[in-house]
Amino acid sequence: GAVVSQHPSWVICKSGTSVKIECRSLDFQATTMFWYRQFPKQSLMLMATSNEGSKATYEQGVEKDKFLINHASLTLSTLTVTSAHPEDSSFYICSARGSREISSGANVLTFGAGSRLTVL
Amino acid sequence: AQSVAQPEDQVNVAEGNPLTVKCTYSVSGNPYLFWYVQYPNRGLQFLLKYITGDNLVKGSYGFEAEFNKSQTSFHLKKPSALVSDSALYFCAVSPYGQNFVFGPGTRLSVLP
């Protein structure tokens, strides 16, 4: 089945530094990738949607200059948290959907394992 | 606007007993409905989906869900709960297969 690899699983950084999280689709081409943020005991909050080769579409209230999303290839999307601050500490999850899944009607999102960011 | 409600924050059930995790939705058009499960510090895992066809859909790990159009519900069920089923469960709706909207999640605890 479809697999999405997300790296790193855990990251601790100092305030003011930038952190990059990678999301890779291992056995399918992800035409669309989604980035979510999850606070403790809360649901997923969609941050942005990215299509390969296009600029990401950010949800209202999400700072695009703060959370840089790149989807340069059909198998890789990255989220960079720039100038991180303690309030950015959270669990970030990516998900991906391929063109084959859409055309077949499967329309299932495949999620990465998530990345827990702690900003000191 | 699309929305998903999971009225129970927490569901407790004894091992071996049947479990139900409730979900209701509001969406314009034909809904694509999903259940995902999340274990601690992990991403979401797909359990099952309803797009069309039989209202009762069967998924992974013995779970099933029933689509009820008149009640706009999609409750998740399992005949006999296992301790290993303890996790966070999310219902999601995707109008016409577009962007997903997730419910707030329900924490299931199966007691031995």
PDB file of C-alpha atoms in Angstrom:
ATOM      1  CA  GLY A   1       0.000   0.000   0.000  1.00  0.00           C
ATOM      2  CA  ALA A   2       0.873   3.660  -0.147  1.00  0.00           C
ATOM      3  CA  VAL A   3       3.527   4.779   2.328  1.00  0.00           C
ATOM      4  CA  VAL A   4       4.489   8.263   3.397  1.00  0.00           C
ATOM      5  CA  SER A   5       7.727   8.788   5.264  1.00  0.00           C
ATOM      6  CA  GLN A   6       8.082  11.832   7.463  1.00  0.00           C
ATOM      7  CA  HIS A   7      11.376  12.929   8.974  1.00  0.00           C
ATOM      8  CA  PRO A   8      12.459  13.778  11.603  1.00  0.00           C
ATOM      9  CA  SER A   9      10.135  12.171  14.117  1.00  0.00           C
ATOM     10  CA  TRP A  10      11.381  14.367  16.920  1.00  0.00           C
ATOM     11  CA  VAL A  11      13.277  17.610  16.822  1.00  0.00           C
ATOM     12  CA  ILE A  12      14.332  20.007  19.540  1.00  0.00           C
ATOM     13  CA  CYS A  13      15.700  23.387  18.585  1.00  0.00           C
ATOM     14  CA  LYS A  14      16.599  26.716  20.090  1.00  0.00           C
ATOM     15  CA  SER A  15      14.351  29.707  19.706  1.00  0.00           C
ATOM     16  CA  GLY A  16      15.184  31.686  16.598  1.00  0.00           C
ATOM     17  CA  THR A  17      16.488  28.798  14.539  1.00  0.00           C
ATOM     18  CA  SER A  18      14.777  27.196  11.564  1.00  0.00           C
ATOM     19  CA  VAL A  19      13.674  23.611  11.282  1.00  0.00           C
ATOM     20  CA  LYS A  20      12.905  21.626   8.138  1.00  0.00           C
ATOM     21  CA  ILE A  21      10.532  18.667   8.099  1.00  0.00           C
ATOM     22  CA  GLU A  22      10.469  16.334   5.108  1.00  0.00           C
ATOM     23  CA  CYS A  23       7.568  14.328   3.789  1.00  0.00           C
ATOM     24  CA  ARG A  24       8.179  11.700   1.131  1.00  0.00           C
ATOM     25  CA  SER A  25       5.810   9.420  -0.715  1.00  0.00           C
ATOM     26  CA  LEU A  26       7.732   6.173  -1.077  1.00  0.00           C
ATOM     27  CA  ASP A  27       5.779   4.151  -3.582  1.00  0.00           C
ATOM     28  CA  PHE A  28       3.478   6.577  -5.335  1.00  0.00           C
ATOM     29  CA  GLN A  29       3.526  10.010  -6.858  1.00  0.00           C
ATOM     30  CA  ALA A  30       1.894  12.510  -4.569  1.00  0.00           C
ATOM     31  CA  THR A  31       0.281  15.171  -6.673  1.00  0.00           C
ATOM     32  CA  THR A  32      -1.091  16.822  -3.575  1.00  0.00           C
ATOM     33  CA  MET A  33       0.339  17.025  -0.102  1.00  0.00           C
ATOM     34  CA  PHE A  34      -1.266  18.455   2.995  1.00  0.00           C
ATOM     35  CA  TRP A  35       0.385  19.780   6.135  1.00  0.00           C
ATOM     36  CA  TYR A  36      -1.433  19.666   9.436  1.00  0.00           C
ATOM     37  CA  ARG A  37      -0.681  20.858  12.918  1.00  0.00           C
ATOM     38  CA  GLN A  38      -2.044  19.063  15.937  1.00  0.00           C
ATOM     39  CA  PHE A  39      -2.170  20.465  19.453  1.00  0.00           C
ATOM     40  CA  PRO A  40      -2.401  18.144  22.436  1.00  0.00           C
ATOM     41  CA  LYS A  41      -5.744  16.405  22.659  1.00  0.00           C
ATOM     42  CA  GLN A  42      -7.039  18.316  19.668  1.00  0.00           C
ATOM     43  CA  SER A  43      -7.888  17.536  16.091  1.00  0.00           C
ATOM     44  CA  LEU A  44      -5.778  18.219  13.059  1.00  0.00           C
ATOM     45  CA  MET A  45      -5.632  21.767  11.820  1.00  0.00           C
ATOM     46  CA  LEU A  46      -4.955  22.032   8.112  1.00  0.00           C
ATOM     47  CA  MET A  47      -2.128  24.491   7.563  1.00  0.00           C
ATOM     48  CA  ALA A  48      -1.656  24.335   3.821  1.00  0.00           C
ATOM     49  CA  THR A  49      -2.180  22.349   0.671  1.00  0.00           C
ATOM     50  CA  SER A  50       0.581  21.969  -1.849  1.00  0.00           C
ATOM     51  CA  ASN A  51       0.481  20.701  -5.390  1.00  0.00           C
ATOM     52  CA  GLU A  52       3.667  19.645  -7.110  1.00  0.00           C
ATOM     53  CA  GLY A  53       5.310  22.518  -8.899  1.00  0.00           C
ATOM     54  CA  SER A  54       2.913  25.130  -7.532  1.00  0.00           C
ATOM     55  CA  LYS A  55       2.903  27.496  -4.614  1.00  0.00           C
ATOM     56  CA  ALA A  56       1.211  26.178  -1.534  1.00  0.00           C
ATOM     57  CA  THR A  57      -2.254  27.348  -0.604  1.00  0.00           C
ATOM     58  CA  TYR A  58      -2.319  28.397   3.024  1.00  0.00           C
ATOM     59  CA  GLU A  59      -5.319  28.294   5.307  1.00  0.00           C
ATOM     60  CA  GLN A  60      -6.528  31.475   6.874  1.00  0.00           C
ATOM     61  CA  GLY A  61      -4.433  32.499   9.839  1.00  0.00           C
ATOM     62  CA  VAL A  62      -1.361  30.509   8.852  1.00  0.00           C
ATOM     63  CA  GLU A  63       1.682  32.689   8.234  1.00  0.00           C
ATOM     64  CA  LYS A  64       3.176  31.715   4.906  1.00  0.00           C
ATOM     65  CA  ASP A  65       6.460  33.444   5.712  1.00  0.00           C
ATOM     66  CA  LYS A  66       6.667  31.539   8.958  1.00  0.00           C
ATOM     67  CA  PHE A  67       5.810  28.128   7.583  1.00  0.00           C
ATOM     68  CA  LEU A  68       7.522  27.696   4.245  1.00  0.00           C
ATOM     69  CA  ILE A  69       6.236  24.819   2.173  1.00  0.00           C
ATOM     70  CA  ASN A  70       7.983  23.470  -0.876  1.00  0.00           C
ATOM     71  CA  HIS A  71       6.669  20.702  -3.126  1.00  0.00           C
ATOM     72  CA  ALA A  72       9.414  20.503  -5.688  1.00  0.00           C
ATOM     73  CA  SER A  73       8.824  16.938  -6.835  1.00  0.00           C
ATOM     74  CA  LEU A  74       6.074  14.373  -6.956  1.00  0.00           C
ATOM     75  CA  THR A  75       7.575  12.515  -4.027  1.00  0.00           C
ATOM     76  CA  LEU A  76       8.832  15.219  -1.702  1.00  0.00           C
ATOM     77  CA  SER A  77       7.360  18.129   0.184  1.00  0.00           C
ATOM     78  CA  THR A  78       9.085  20.068   2.929  1.00  0.00           C
ATOM     79  CA  LEU A  79       7.832  22.304   5.705  1.00  0.00           C
ATOM     80  CA  THR A  80      10.305  24.778   7.139  1.00  0.00           C
ATOM     81  CA  VAL A  81       9.442  26.515  10.384  1.00  0.00           C
ATOM     82  CA  THR A  82      11.444  29.721  10.219  1.00  0.00           C
ATOM     83  CA  SER A  83      12.696  31.572  13.277  1.00  0.00           C
ATOM     84  CA  ALA A  84      10.957  29.097  15.518  1.00  0.00           C
ATOM     85  CA  HIS A  85       9.563  30.183  18.868  1.00  0.00           C
ATOM     86  CA  PRO A  86       8.201  28.133  21.777  1.00  0.00           C
ATOM     87  CA  GLU A  87       4.627  28.711  20.613  1.00  0.00           C
ATOM     88  CA  ASP A  88       5.510  26.834  17.414  1.00  0.00           C
ATOM     89  CA  SER A  89       6.072  23.695  19.448  1.00  0.00           C
ATOM     90  CA  SER A  90       3.577  21.176  18.177  1.00  0.00           C
ATOM     91  CA  PHE A  91       3.025  17.924  16.333  1.00  0.00           C
ATOM     92  CA  TYR A  92       3.176  18.412  12.581  1.00  0.00           C
ATOM     93  CA  ILE A  93       1.732  15.791  10.258  1.00  0.00           C
ATOM     94  CA  CYS A  94       1.866  15.556   6.496  1.00  0.00           C
ATOM     95  CA  SER A  95      -0.405  13.576   4.245  1.00  0.00           C
ATOM     96  CA  ALA A  96      -0.343  12.822   0.560  1.00  0.00           C
ATOM     97  CA  ARG A  97      -2.714  11.871  -2.191  1.00  0.00           C
ATOM     98  CA  GLY A  98      -1.742  10.550  -5.591  1.00  0.00           C
ATOM     99  CA  SER A  99      -3.349  10.986  -8.953  1.00  0.00           C
ATOM    100  CA  ARG A 100      -3.925   7.253  -9.213  1.00  0.00           C
ATOM    101  CA  GLU A 101      -5.892   7.291  -5.981  1.00  0.00           C
ATOM    102  CA  ILE A 102      -8.061  10.109  -7.193  1.00  0.00           C
ATOM    103  CA  SER A 103      -8.787   8.585 -10.574  1.00  0.00           C
ATOM    104  CA  SER A 104      -9.561   5.184  -9.086  1.00  0.00           C
ATOM    105  CA  GLY A 105     -11.971   6.739  -6.644  1.00  0.00           C
ATOM    106  CA  ALA A 106      -9.984   5.576  -3.662  1.00  0.00           C
ATOM    107  CA  ASN A 107      -9.367   9.128  -2.525  1.00  0.00           C
ATOM    108  CA  VAL A 108      -7.619   8.030   0.636  1.00  0.00           C
ATOM    109  CA  LEU A 109      -5.125  10.269   2.338  1.00  0.00           C
ATOM    110  CA  THR A 110      -1.943   8.563   3.453  1.00  0.00           C
ATOM    111  CA  PHE A 111      -0.354  10.131   6.490  1.00  0.00           C
ATOM    112  CA  GLY A 112       3.196  10.386   7.650  1.00  0.00           C
ATOM    113  CA  ALA A 113       4.043   9.389  11.198  1.00  0.00           C
ATOM    114  CA  GLY A 114       4.310  13.005  12.303  1.00  0.00           C
ATOM    115  CA  SER A 115       7.076  15.210  13.623  1.00  0.00           C
ATOM    116  CA  ARG A 116       7.115  16.534  17.148  1.00  0.00           C
ATOM    117  CA  LEU A 117       8.791  19.921  17.327  1.00  0.00           C
ATOM    118  CA  THR A 118       9.915  21.357  20.643  1.00  0.00           C
ATOM    119  CA  VAL A 119      11.316  24.868  20.617  1.00  0.00           C
ATOM    120  CA  LEU A 120      13.286  25.827  23.715  1.00  0.00           C
TER     121      LEU A 120
ATOM    122  CA  ALA B   1     -19.584  24.847   5.119  1.00  0.00           C
ATOM    123  CA  GLN B   2     -18.505  21.334   5.850  1.00  0.00           C
ATOM    124  CA  SER B   3     -18.268  20.129   9.419  1.00  0.00           C
ATOM    125  CA  VAL B   4     -17.853  16.943  11.379  1.00  0.00           C
ATOM    126  CA  ALA B   5     -19.000  16.356  14.926  1.00  0.00           C
ATOM    127  CA  GLN B   6     -17.869  13.640  17.258  1.00  0.00           C
ATOM    128  CA  PRO B   7     -20.064  14.204  20.275  1.00  0.00           C
ATOM    129  CA  GLU B   8     -18.007  12.144  22.704  1.00  0.00           C
ATOM    130  CA  ASP B   9     -14.520  13.199  23.762  1.00  0.00           C
ATOM    131  CA  GLN B  10     -13.969   9.858  25.450  1.00  0.00           C
ATOM    132  CA  VAL B  11     -15.475   6.410  25.130  1.00  0.00           C
ATOM    133  CA  ASN B  12     -14.731   3.690  27.639  1.00  0.00           C
ATOM    134  CA  VAL B  13     -15.602   0.076  26.988  1.00  0.00           C
ATOM    135  CA  ALA B  14     -14.663  -3.236  28.532  1.00  0.00           C
ATOM    136  CA  GLU B  15     -12.619  -5.661  26.500  1.00  0.00           C
ATOM    137  CA  GLY B  16     -14.841  -8.070  24.607  1.00  0.00           C
ATOM    138  CA  ASN B  17     -17.799  -5.719  24.576  1.00  0.00           C
ATOM    139  CA  PRO B  18     -19.061  -4.006  21.434  1.00  0.00           C
ATOM    140  CA  LEU B  19     -17.929  -0.446  20.854  1.00  0.00           C
ATOM    141  CA  THR B  20     -19.419   2.497  19.014  1.00  0.00           C
ATOM    142  CA  VAL B  21     -17.740   5.791  18.233  1.00  0.00           C
ATOM    143  CA  LYS B  22     -20.206   8.359  16.945  1.00  0.00           C
ATOM    144  CA  CYS B  23     -19.839  10.758  14.057  1.00  0.00           C
ATOM    145  CA  THR B  24     -22.261  13.154  12.397  1.00  0.00           C
ATOM    146  CA  TYR B  25     -21.499  15.406   9.499  1.00  0.00           C
ATOM    147  CA  SER B  26     -22.736  18.378   7.572  1.00  0.00           C
ATOM    148  CA  VAL B  27     -21.742  18.751   3.957  1.00  0.00           C
ATOM    149  CA  SER B  28     -23.146  20.056   0.739  1.00  0.00           C
ATOM    150  CA  GLY B  29     -23.244  17.452  -1.975  1.00  0.00           C
ATOM    151  CA  ASN B  30     -22.275  13.823  -1.804  1.00  0.00           C
ATOM    152  CA  PRO B  31     -20.056  13.102   1.155  1.00  0.00           C
ATOM    153  CA  TYR B  32     -16.997  10.932   1.117  1.00  0.00           C
ATOM    154  CA  LEU B  33     -16.685   9.708   4.710  1.00  0.00           C
ATOM    155  CA  PHE B  34     -13.645   8.291   6.450  1.00  0.00           C
ATOM    156  CA  TRP B  35     -12.421   6.950   9.753  1.00  0.00           C
ATOM    157  CA  TYR B  36      -8.808   7.218  10.809  1.00  0.00           C
ATOM    158  CA  VAL B  37      -7.074   6.016  13.961  1.00  0.00           C
ATOM    159  CA  GLN B  38      -4.108   7.644  15.667  1.00  0.00           C
ATOM    160  CA  TYR B  39      -1.821   5.960  18.155  1.00  0.00           C
ATOM    161  CA  PRO B  40       0.357   8.075  20.482  1.00  0.00           C
ATOM    162  CA  ASN B  41       2.968  10.145  18.662  1.00  0.00           C
ATOM    163  CA  ARG B  42       2.002   8.656  15.328  1.00  0.00           C
ATOM    164  CA  GLY B  43       0.311   9.846  12.184  1.00  0.00           C
ATOM    165  CA  LEU B  44      -3.183   8.797  11.244  1.00  0.00           C
ATOM    166  CA  GLN B  45      -3.920   5.361   9.870  1.00  0.00           C
ATOM    167  CA  PHE B  46      -6.794   4.765   7.480  1.00  0.00           C
ATOM    168  CA  LEU B  47      -9.508   2.435   8.786  1.00  0.00           C
ATOM    169  CA  LEU B  48     -12.343   2.601   6.295  1.00  0.00           C
ATOM    170  CA  LYS B  49     -14.282   4.814   3.955  1.00  0.00           C
ATOM    171  CA  TYR B  50     -17.709   5.271   2.426  1.00  0.00           C
ATOM    172  CA  ILE B  51     -18.057   6.783  -1.019  1.00  0.00           C
ATOM    173  CA  THR B  52     -20.962   4.945  -2.557  1.00  0.00           C
ATOM    174  CA  GLY B  53     -22.676   1.582  -2.465  1.00  0.00           C
ATOM    175  CA  ASP B  54     -23.599  -0.432   0.622  1.00  0.00           C
ATOM    176  CA  ASN B  55     -24.272   1.660   3.664  1.00  0.00           C
ATOM    177  CA  LEU B  56     -22.344  -0.768   5.866  1.00  0.00           C
ATOM    178  CA  VAL B  57     -18.658  -0.661   5.146  1.00  0.00           C
ATOM    179  CA  LYS B  58     -16.048  -2.943   6.628  1.00  0.00           C
ATOM    180  CA  GLY B  59     -12.519  -1.850   7.296  1.00  0.00           C
ATOM    181  CA  SER B  60      -9.283  -2.774   8.953  1.00  0.00           C
ATOM    182  CA  TYR B  61      -8.912  -4.580  12.291  1.00  0.00           C
ATOM    183  CA  GLY B  62     -12.534  -5.715  12.392  1.00  0.00           C
ATOM    184  CA  PHE B  63     -14.012  -2.226  12.372  1.00  0.00           C
ATOM    185  CA  GLU B  64     -17.093  -1.308  10.401  1.00  0.00           C
ATOM    186  CA  ALA B  65     -19.190   1.792   9.959  1.00  0.00           C
ATOM    187  CA  GLU B  66     -22.710   2.484   8.845  1.00  0.00           C
ATOM    188  CA  PHE B  67     -23.615   5.397   6.635  1.00  0.00           C
ATOM    189  CA  ASN B  68     -27.021   6.823   7.487  1.00  0.00           C
ATOM    190  CA  LYS B  69     -28.013   9.553   5.083  1.00  0.00           C
ATOM    191  CA  SER B  70     -31.192  10.597   6.858  1.00  0.00           C
ATOM    192  CA  GLN B  71     -29.372  11.039  10.151  1.00  0.00           C
ATOM    193  CA  THR B  72     -26.181  12.304   8.484  1.00  0.00           C
ATOM    194  CA  SER B  73     -24.215   9.898  10.614  1.00  0.00           C
ATOM    195  CA  PHE B  74     -21.307   7.559  10.085  1.00  0.00           C
ATOM    196  CA  HIS B  75     -20.761   5.734  13.371  1.00  0.00           C
ATOM    197  CA  LEU B  76     -17.782   3.447  13.810  1.00  0.00           C
ATOM    198  CA  LYS B  77     -18.423   0.060  15.357  1.00  0.00           C
ATOM    199  CA  LYS B  78     -16.687  -3.123  16.368  1.00  0.00           C
ATOM    200  CA  PRO B  79     -18.431  -6.206  17.757  1.00  0.00           C
ATOM    201  CA  SER B  80     -15.746  -7.097  20.301  1.00  0.00           C
ATOM    202  CA  ALA B  81     -13.256  -4.522  21.544  1.00  0.00           C
ATOM    203  CA  LEU B  82      -9.597  -5.254  22.212  1.00  0.00           C
ATOM    204  CA  VAL B  83      -7.296  -3.422  24.595  1.00  0.00           C
ATOM    205  CA  SER B  84      -5.088  -2.702  21.576  1.00  0.00           C
ATOM    206  CA  ASP B  85      -7.955  -0.724  20.029  1.00  0.00           C
ATOM    207  CA  SER B  86      -7.325   2.029  22.582  1.00  0.00           C
ATOM    208  CA  ALA B  87      -6.404   5.080  20.541  1.00  0.00           C
ATOM    209  CA  LEU B  88      -7.688   8.376  19.178  1.00  0.00           C
ATOM    210  CA  TYR B  89     -10.270   8.050  16.410  1.00  0.00           C
ATOM    211  CA  PHE B  90     -11.039  10.707  13.831  1.00  0.00           C
ATOM    212  CA  CYS B  91     -14.006  10.903  11.534  1.00  0.00           C
ATOM    213  CA  ALA B  92     -13.490  12.925   8.360  1.00  0.00           C
ATOM    214  CA  VAL B  93     -15.581  14.148   5.467  1.00  0.00           C
ATOM    215  CA  SER B  94     -14.348  15.047   2.026  1.00  0.00           C
ATOM    216  CA  PRO B  95     -16.988  16.736  -0.100  1.00  0.00           C
ATOM    217  CA  TYR B  96     -16.847  15.292  -3.594  1.00  0.00           C
ATOM    218  CA  GLY B  97     -13.406  13.932  -2.736  1.00  0.00           C
ATOM    219  CA  GLN B  98     -11.842  17.325  -2.220  1.00  0.00           C
ATOM    220  CA  ASN B  99     -10.295  18.754   0.934  1.00  0.00           C
ATOM    221  CA  PHE B 100     -10.724  16.749   4.098  1.00  0.00           C
ATOM    222  CA  VAL B 101     -12.402  18.099   7.198  1.00  0.00           C
ATOM    223  CA  PHE B 102     -11.669  16.199  10.396  1.00  0.00           C
ATOM    224  CA  GLY B 103     -13.769  15.882  13.493  1.00  0.00           C
ATOM    225  CA  PRO B 104     -12.322  16.727  16.909  1.00  0.00           C
ATOM    226  CA  GLY B 105     -11.488  13.123  17.671  1.00  0.00           C
ATOM    227  CA  THR B 106     -12.737  10.612  20.217  1.00  0.00           C
ATOM    228  CA  ARG B 107     -10.406   8.889  22.608  1.00  0.00           C
ATOM    229  CA  LEU B 108     -11.296   5.222  22.984  1.00  0.00           C
ATOM    230  CA  SER B 109     -10.163   3.364  26.060  1.00  0.00           C
ATOM    231  CA  VAL B 110     -10.697  -0.368  26.181  1.00  0.00           C
ATOM    232  CA  LEU B 111     -10.366  -1.656  29.703  1.00  0.00           C
ATOM    233  CA  PRO B 112      -9.068  -5.175  30.361  1.00  0.00           C
TER     234      PRO B 112
END
